[in-house]
Amino acid sequence: MSMLNKFRAGAQKAGIQASAFMKEGSSRVQSGSQAFVQGFTLPGEAEKAAKILESFLADPENPQSALNSIPKAVLQHARGLAVFQVLKAGFVFSGKAGSGLVIARLPDGSWSAPSCIATGGVGWGLQIGADITDFVVVLNSEDAVRAFSVGGNVTIGGSISAAAGPIGTGGRVEAALAHPAPMFSYSKSKGLYAGMSLEGTVLIERKDANKAFYGSAIPARDILGGRVPPPEVASRMYEVIEAAEGLDETGLPQEAYVPSGTGQHIAVDHTVFDAEHH
């Protein structure tokens, strides 16, 4: 066999081995992602959600924090909240999996019991190491809440669109709420606003975790509809939300912006969040 033919044969063999390695690696990440999600219980998710919300919402002890938080007005107008964390890791292939919960605003203004959700998947790309991103998705419409209530999957950017949510205080935030997208998405990576897009992300109802905590297969529509009392294990999460909704913004400057994909600040334009523009 000539040297050229030997080289070709070796390259073909290496290609086959590489393909097999990536296929096996992808399978491992997929199963690892599922285990990552299935390992979390509702009490753990509620505790995690409280910590995530603390990092996104203003601290009443430090009113200035409102200038770099999900606006009080956005929170007060919210019909629901989805709070979750996504772990992304990989080398050559990449895997991502996440879990969290969703709550809905009840007619009396209080919050429903939480329903567990998850997201996961595998993608290709030259990536090294791992990254954790926290997400808070503000549900601005009853249709958005209903999407999480009917069971099955919710694809963001499908029937329900999402736009990057405003941050800060003042009249421009109120203007953004005049015609909001069905969902406002907020994300943080390494503690900094990431401005990451959720387009195409699939969120799945975790019936297993709900059943394990509530004791029976209660559908999400009953949990989010107020037919299940809010559990004590989620009390810290409710306290964080209530405190942020009651923040005194008197004397704070009116500053509002949207974090871009690179984390830069883009001044808010009152048309940015119009659902017709997304």
CSV table of C-alpha atoms in Angstrom, one decimal:
chain,number,residue,atom,x,y,z
A,1,MET,CA,0.0,0.0,0.0
A,2,SER,CA,1.4,3.4,-1.0
A,3,MET,CA,2.1,6.0,1.6
A,4,LEU,CA,-0.8,8.1,0.3
A,5,ASN,CA,-3.2,5.2,0.6
A,6,LYS,CA,-2.0,4.5,4.1
A,7,PHE,CA,-2.6,8.1,5.0
A,8,ARG,CA,-6.1,8.0,3.6
A,9,ALA,CA,-6.9,4.8,5.5
A,10,GLY,CA,-5.6,6.2,8.7
A,11,ALA,CA,-7.6,9.4,8.3
A,12,GLN,CA,-10.8,7.5,7.6
A,13,LYS,CA,-10.2,5.3,10.6
A,14,ALA,CA,-9.6,8.4,12.8
A,15,GLY,CA,-12.8,10.0,11.4
A,16,ILE,CA,-14.8,6.9,12.3
A,17,GLN,CA,-13.4,6.8,15.8
A,18,ALA,CA,-14.0,10.5,16.3
A,19,SER,CA,-17.6,10.2,15.2
A,20,ALA,CA,-18.2,7.2,17.5
A,21,PHE,CA,-16.6,9.2,20.4
A,22,MET,CA,-18.8,12.2,19.8
A,23,LYS,CA,-21.9,10.1,19.5
A,24,GLU,CA,-21.1,8.3,22.7
A,25,GLY,CA,-20.3,11.6,24.4
A,26,SER,CA,-23.5,13.1,23.3
A,27,SER,CA,-25.4,10.1,24.7
A,28,ARG,CA,-23.6,10.5,28.0
A,29,VAL,CA,-24.4,14.2,28.2
A,30,GLN,CA,-28.1,13.5,27.4
A,31,SER,CA,-28.4,11.0,30.2
A,32,GLY,CA,-26.4,13.2,32.5
A,33,SER,CA,-28.7,16.1,31.8
A,34,GLN,CA,-31.7,14.0,32.6
A,35,ALA,CA,-30.1,12.9,35.9
A,36,PHE,CA,-29.2,16.5,36.7
A,37,VAL,CA,-32.8,17.5,36.4
A,38,GLN,CA,-34.5,14.5,38.0
A,39,GLY,CA,-32.3,14.9,41.1
A,40,PHE,CA,-34.0,18.1,42.3
A,41,THR,CA,-37.1,18.1,44.5
A,42,LEU,CA,-39.6,20.9,44.8
A,43,PRO,CA,-38.3,22.1,48.2
A,44,GLY,CA,-34.8,22.3,46.7
A,45,GLU,CA,-36.2,24.2,43.7
A,46,ALA,CA,-38.1,26.6,45.9
A,47,GLU,CA,-34.9,27.4,47.9
A,48,LYS,CA,-32.9,27.8,44.7
A,49,ALA,CA,-35.6,30.1,43.2
A,50,ALA,CA,-35.5,32.3,46.3
A,51,LYS,CA,-31.8,32.8,45.9
A,52,ILE,CA,-32.1,33.5,42.2
A,53,LEU,CA,-34.9,36.0,42.7
A,54,GLU,CA,-32.8,37.7,45.4
A,55,SER,CA,-30.1,38.4,42.8
A,56,PHE,CA,-32.6,39.8,40.3
A,57,LEU,CA,-34.9,41.8,42.5
A,58,ALA,CA,-34.2,45.0,44.5
A,59,ASP,CA,-33.3,44.8,48.1
A,60,PRO,CA,-35.5,47.0,50.3
A,61,GLU,CA,-32.5,47.5,52.6
A,62,ASN,CA,-30.7,49.0,49.7
A,63,PRO,CA,-33.1,51.0,47.5
A,64,GLN,CA,-30.3,51.9,45.1
A,65,SER,CA,-30.3,48.3,44.0
A,66,ALA,CA,-33.5,49.0,42.1
A,67,LEU,CA,-31.5,50.7,39.4
A,68,ASN,CA,-30.0,47.3,38.5
A,69,SER,CA,-32.9,45.0,39.1
A,70,ILE,CA,-36.1,43.7,37.5
A,71,PRO,CA,-38.4,46.8,37.9
A,72,LYS,CA,-40.9,46.9,40.6
A,73,ALA,CA,-43.6,47.9,38.0
A,74,VAL,CA,-42.8,44.8,35.9
A,75,LEU,CA,-43.1,42.6,39.0
A,76,GLN,CA,-46.4,44.2,40.0
A,77,HIS,CA,-47.9,43.7,36.5
A,78,ALA,CA,-46.7,40.1,36.3
A,79,ARG,CA,-49.2,37.4,35.8
A,80,GLY,CA,-46.6,34.7,36.6
A,81,LEU,CA,-42.9,34.0,37.0
A,82,ALA,CA,-40.8,31.1,35.8
A,83,VAL,CA,-37.5,30.8,37.6
A,84,PHE,CA,-34.9,28.3,36.6
A,85,GLN,CA,-31.2,27.6,36.3
A,86,VAL,CA,-29.4,26.0,33.3
A,87,LEU,CA,-26.0,24.2,33.4
A,88,LYS,CA,-24.1,24.1,30.1
A,89,ALA,CA,-21.0,22.0,29.8
A,90,GLY,CA,-18.9,20.3,27.2
A,91,PHE,CA,-15.8,19.8,25.1
A,92,VAL,CA,-16.4,19.3,21.3
A,93,PHE,CA,-20.0,18.4,22.1
A,94,SER,CA,-22.0,20.4,24.6
A,95,GLY,CA,-24.9,19.5,26.8
A,96,LYS,CA,-27.3,21.7,28.8
A,97,ALA,CA,-29.9,20.9,31.4
A,98,GLY,CA,-31.9,23.0,33.8
A,99,SER,CA,-34.7,22.9,36.3
A,100,GLY,CA,-36.8,25.4,38.2
A,101,LEU,CA,-40.4,26.3,38.9
A,102,VAL,CA,-43.2,28.5,37.8
A,103,ILE,CA,-45.8,30.3,39.9
A,104,ALA,CA,-48.9,32.3,38.9
A,105,ARG,CA,-50.7,35.4,40.2
A,106,LEU,CA,-54.1,34.5,41.7
A,107,PRO,CA,-57.2,36.7,41.5
A,108,ASP,CA,-56.6,38.0,45.0
A,109,GLY,CA,-53.1,39.2,44.1
A,110,SER,CA,-51.3,36.4,46.0
A,111,TRP,CA,-49.1,33.8,44.4
A,112,SER,CA,-49.9,30.2,43.6
A,113,ALA,CA,-48.1,27.1,44.8
A,114,PRO,CA,-45.1,26.3,42.5
A,115,SER,CA,-45.1,23.8,39.7
A,116,CYS,CA,-41.7,22.3,38.8
A,117,ILE,CA,-40.3,22.7,35.3
A,118,ALA,CA,-37.2,21.6,33.4
A,119,THR,CA,-35.3,22.2,30.2
A,120,GLY,CA,-32.6,20.2,28.6
A,121,GLY,CA,-30.9,19.2,25.4
A,122,VAL,CA,-27.6,18.6,23.5
A,123,GLY,CA,-25.9,20.7,20.9
A,124,TRP,CA,-22.6,20.7,19.0
A,125,GLY,CA,-19.9,23.3,19.2
A,126,LEU,CA,-16.3,23.8,20.3
A,127,GLN,CA,-16.8,24.5,24.0
A,128,ILE,CA,-14.7,23.9,27.0
A,129,GLY,CA,-15.7,24.0,30.7
A,130,ALA,CA,-19.1,24.6,32.2
A,131,ASP,CA,-21.3,27.6,32.7
A,132,ILE,CA,-24.4,28.2,34.9
A,133,THR,CA,-27.0,30.7,33.8
A,134,ASP,CA,-29.9,31.9,36.0
A,135,PHE,CA,-33.2,32.9,34.3
A,136,VAL,CA,-36.3,34.7,35.4
A,137,VAL,CA,-39.1,34.8,32.9
A,138,VAL,CA,-41.9,37.3,33.7
A,139,LEU,CA,-45.2,36.1,32.3
A,140,ASN,CA,-47.1,39.2,31.3
A,141,SER,CA,-50.3,37.7,30.0
A,142,GLU,CA,-52.9,35.1,30.9
A,143,ASP,CA,-52.1,33.3,27.7
A,144,ALA,CA,-48.5,32.9,28.9
A,145,VAL,CA,-49.6,31.5,32.2
A,146,ARG,CA,-52.1,29.2,30.4
A,147,ALA,CA,-49.2,27.8,28.3
A,148,PHE,CA,-47.6,26.5,31.5
A,149,SER,CA,-50.9,25.3,32.9
A,150,VAL,CA,-52.1,22.9,30.1
A,151,GLY,CA,-49.3,20.4,30.6
A,152,GLY,CA,-46.7,19.3,28.1
A,153,ASN,CA,-44.1,21.6,26.7
A,154,VAL,CA,-43.8,25.3,26.3
A,155,THR,CA,-41.6,26.5,23.5
A,156,ILE,CA,-40.5,30.1,24.0
A,157,GLY,CA,-40.6,32.0,20.7
A,158,GLY,CA,-43.1,29.6,19.3
A,159,SER,CA,-46.7,30.4,20.1
A,160,ILE,CA,-45.5,32.6,23.0
A,161,SER,CA,-42.9,35.2,22.2
A,162,ALA,CA,-40.4,36.6,24.7
A,163,ALA,CA,-38.4,39.9,24.7
A,164,ALA,CA,-35.5,41.0,26.8
A,165,GLY,CA,-37.0,42.7,29.8
A,166,PRO,CA,-36.2,46.2,31.0
A,167,ILE,CA,-34.1,46.9,34.1
A,168,GLY,CA,-34.3,50.0,36.4
A,169,THR,CA,-36.9,52.5,37.4
A,170,GLY,CA,-38.9,55.4,36.0
A,171,GLY,CA,-41.5,56.3,33.4
A,172,ARG,CA,-39.8,54.4,30.6
A,173,VAL,CA,-40.4,51.2,32.4
A,174,GLU,CA,-44.1,52.1,32.7
A,175,ALA,CA,-44.1,52.8,28.9
A,176,ALA,CA,-42.6,49.4,28.2
A,177,LEU,CA,-45.5,47.9,30.1
A,178,ALA,CA,-48.1,49.6,27.9
A,179,HIS,CA,-47.7,47.0,25.2
A,180,PRO,CA,-45.4,44.3,26.6
A,181,ALA,CA,-44.4,41.0,24.9
A,182,PRO,CA,-46.1,38.0,26.5
A,183,MET,CA,-42.9,37.3,28.3
A,184,PHE,CA,-39.9,39.3,29.5
A,185,SER,CA,-36.8,37.3,29.9
A,186,TYR,CA,-33.9,38.1,32.2
A,187,SER,CA,-30.7,36.1,32.6
A,188,LYS,CA,-27.5,36.2,34.6
A,189,SER,CA,-24.2,34.4,34.0
A,190,LYS,CA,-21.5,34.6,36.6
A,191,GLY,CA,-23.6,37.1,38.5
A,192,LEU,CA,-23.8,39.6,35.6
A,193,TYR,CA,-26.7,40.2,33.3
A,194,ALA,CA,-26.2,38.1,30.2
A,195,GLY,CA,-28.9,39.3,27.8
A,196,MET,CA,-29.2,35.7,26.5
A,197,SER,CA,-31.9,34.8,24.1
A,198,LEU,CA,-34.4,32.1,25.1
A,199,GLU,CA,-35.6,31.7,21.5
A,200,GLY,CA,-36.5,28.0,20.9
A,201,THR,CA,-36.0,27.0,24.5
A,202,VAL,CA,-38.4,24.2,25.6
A,203,LEU,CA,-39.7,24.2,29.2
A,204,ILE,CA,-41.3,20.9,30.4
A,205,GLU,CA,-43.7,20.3,33.3
A,206,ARG,CA,-42.0,18.0,35.8
A,207,LYS,CA,-44.9,15.8,36.8
A,208,ASP,CA,-42.6,13.5,38.7
A,209,ALA,CA,-41.4,16.2,41.1
A,210,ASN,CA,-44.9,17.6,41.5
A,211,LYS,CA,-46.3,14.2,42.3
A,212,ALA,CA,-43.5,13.4,44.8
A,213,PHE,CA,-44.1,16.6,46.7
A,214,TYR,CA,-47.9,17.1,46.6
A,215,GLY,CA,-48.6,13.4,47.1
A,216,SER,CA,-50.6,12.8,43.9
A,217,ALA,CA,-50.6,13.5,40.2
A,218,ILE,CA,-52.0,17.1,40.5
A,219,PRO,CA,-52.0,18.8,37.1
A,220,ALA,CA,-50.2,22.1,36.7
A,221,ARG,CA,-53.4,23.9,35.9
A,222,ASP,CA,-54.7,23.0,39.5
A,223,ILE,CA,-51.4,24.0,41.1
A,224,LEU,CA,-51.2,27.3,39.2
A,225,GLY,CA,-54.9,27.9,39.5
A,226,GLY,CA,-54.8,28.1,43.3
A,227,ARG,CA,-56.4,24.8,44.1
A,228,VAL,CA,-53.3,23.8,46.1
A,229,PRO,CA,-52.2,25.9,49.1
A,230,PRO,CA,-48.8,27.6,48.8
A,231,PRO,CA,-46.3,25.3,50.7
A,232,GLU,CA,-44.3,26.4,53.7
A,233,VAL,CA,-41.1,25.4,51.9
A,234,ALA,CA,-41.6,28.1,49.4
A,235,SER,CA,-42.2,30.9,52.0
A,236,ARG,CA,-38.8,32.5,51.5
A,237,MET,CA,-39.4,32.8,47.8
A,238,TYR,CA,-42.8,34.6,48.4
A,239,GLU,CA,-41.1,36.9,51.0
A,240,VAL,CA,-38.5,38.0,48.5
A,241,ILE,CA,-41.1,38.8,45.9
A,242,GLU,CA,-43.3,40.6,48.4
A,243,ALA,CA,-40.4,42.7,49.6
A,244,ALA,CA,-39.4,43.8,46.1
A,245,GLU,CA,-43.0,44.7,45.2
A,246,GLY,CA,-43.2,47.0,48.2
A,247,LEU,CA,-39.9,48.8,47.6
A,248,ASP,CA,-40.0,52.5,48.2
A,249,GLU,CA,-38.6,54.1,45.0
A,250,THR,CA,-39.0,57.7,46.3
A,251,GLY,CA,-35.9,59.8,45.5
A,252,LEU,CA,-34.4,57.2,43.1
A,253,PRO,CA,-33.2,58.5,39.7
A,254,GLN,CA,-35.3,57.4,36.7
A,255,GLU,CA,-32.9,55.0,34.8
A,256,ALA,CA,-33.9,52.2,32.6
A,257,TYR,CA,-32.0,50.0,30.2
A,258,VAL,CA,-31.9,46.6,28.5
A,259,PRO,CA,-28.8,44.3,28.8
A,260,SER,CA,-27.6,43.3,25.3
A,261,GLY,CA,-26.2,39.9,24.4
A,262,THR,CA,-22.8,41.0,25.5
A,263,GLY,CA,-24.0,42.5,28.7
A,264,GLN,CA,-23.8,46.1,27.5
A,265,HIS,CA,-26.5,48.6,28.6
A,266,ILE,CA,-28.9,49.8,25.9
A,267,ALA,CA,-31.2,52.7,26.7
A,268,VAL,CA,-34.9,51.8,26.8
A,269,ASP,CA,-37.0,52.9,23.9
A,270,HIS,CA,-40.8,52.7,24.7
A,271,THR,CA,-41.3,50.6,21.6
A,272,VAL,CA,-38.7,48.0,22.4
A,273,PHE,CA,-41.0,45.7,24.2
A,274,ASP,CA,-44.1,46.0,22.0
A,275,ALA,CA,-45.2,42.4,21.2
A,276,GLU,CA,-45.8,43.4,17.6
A,277,HIS,CA,-42.1,44.1,17.2
A,278,HIS,CA,-41.0,40.6,18.3
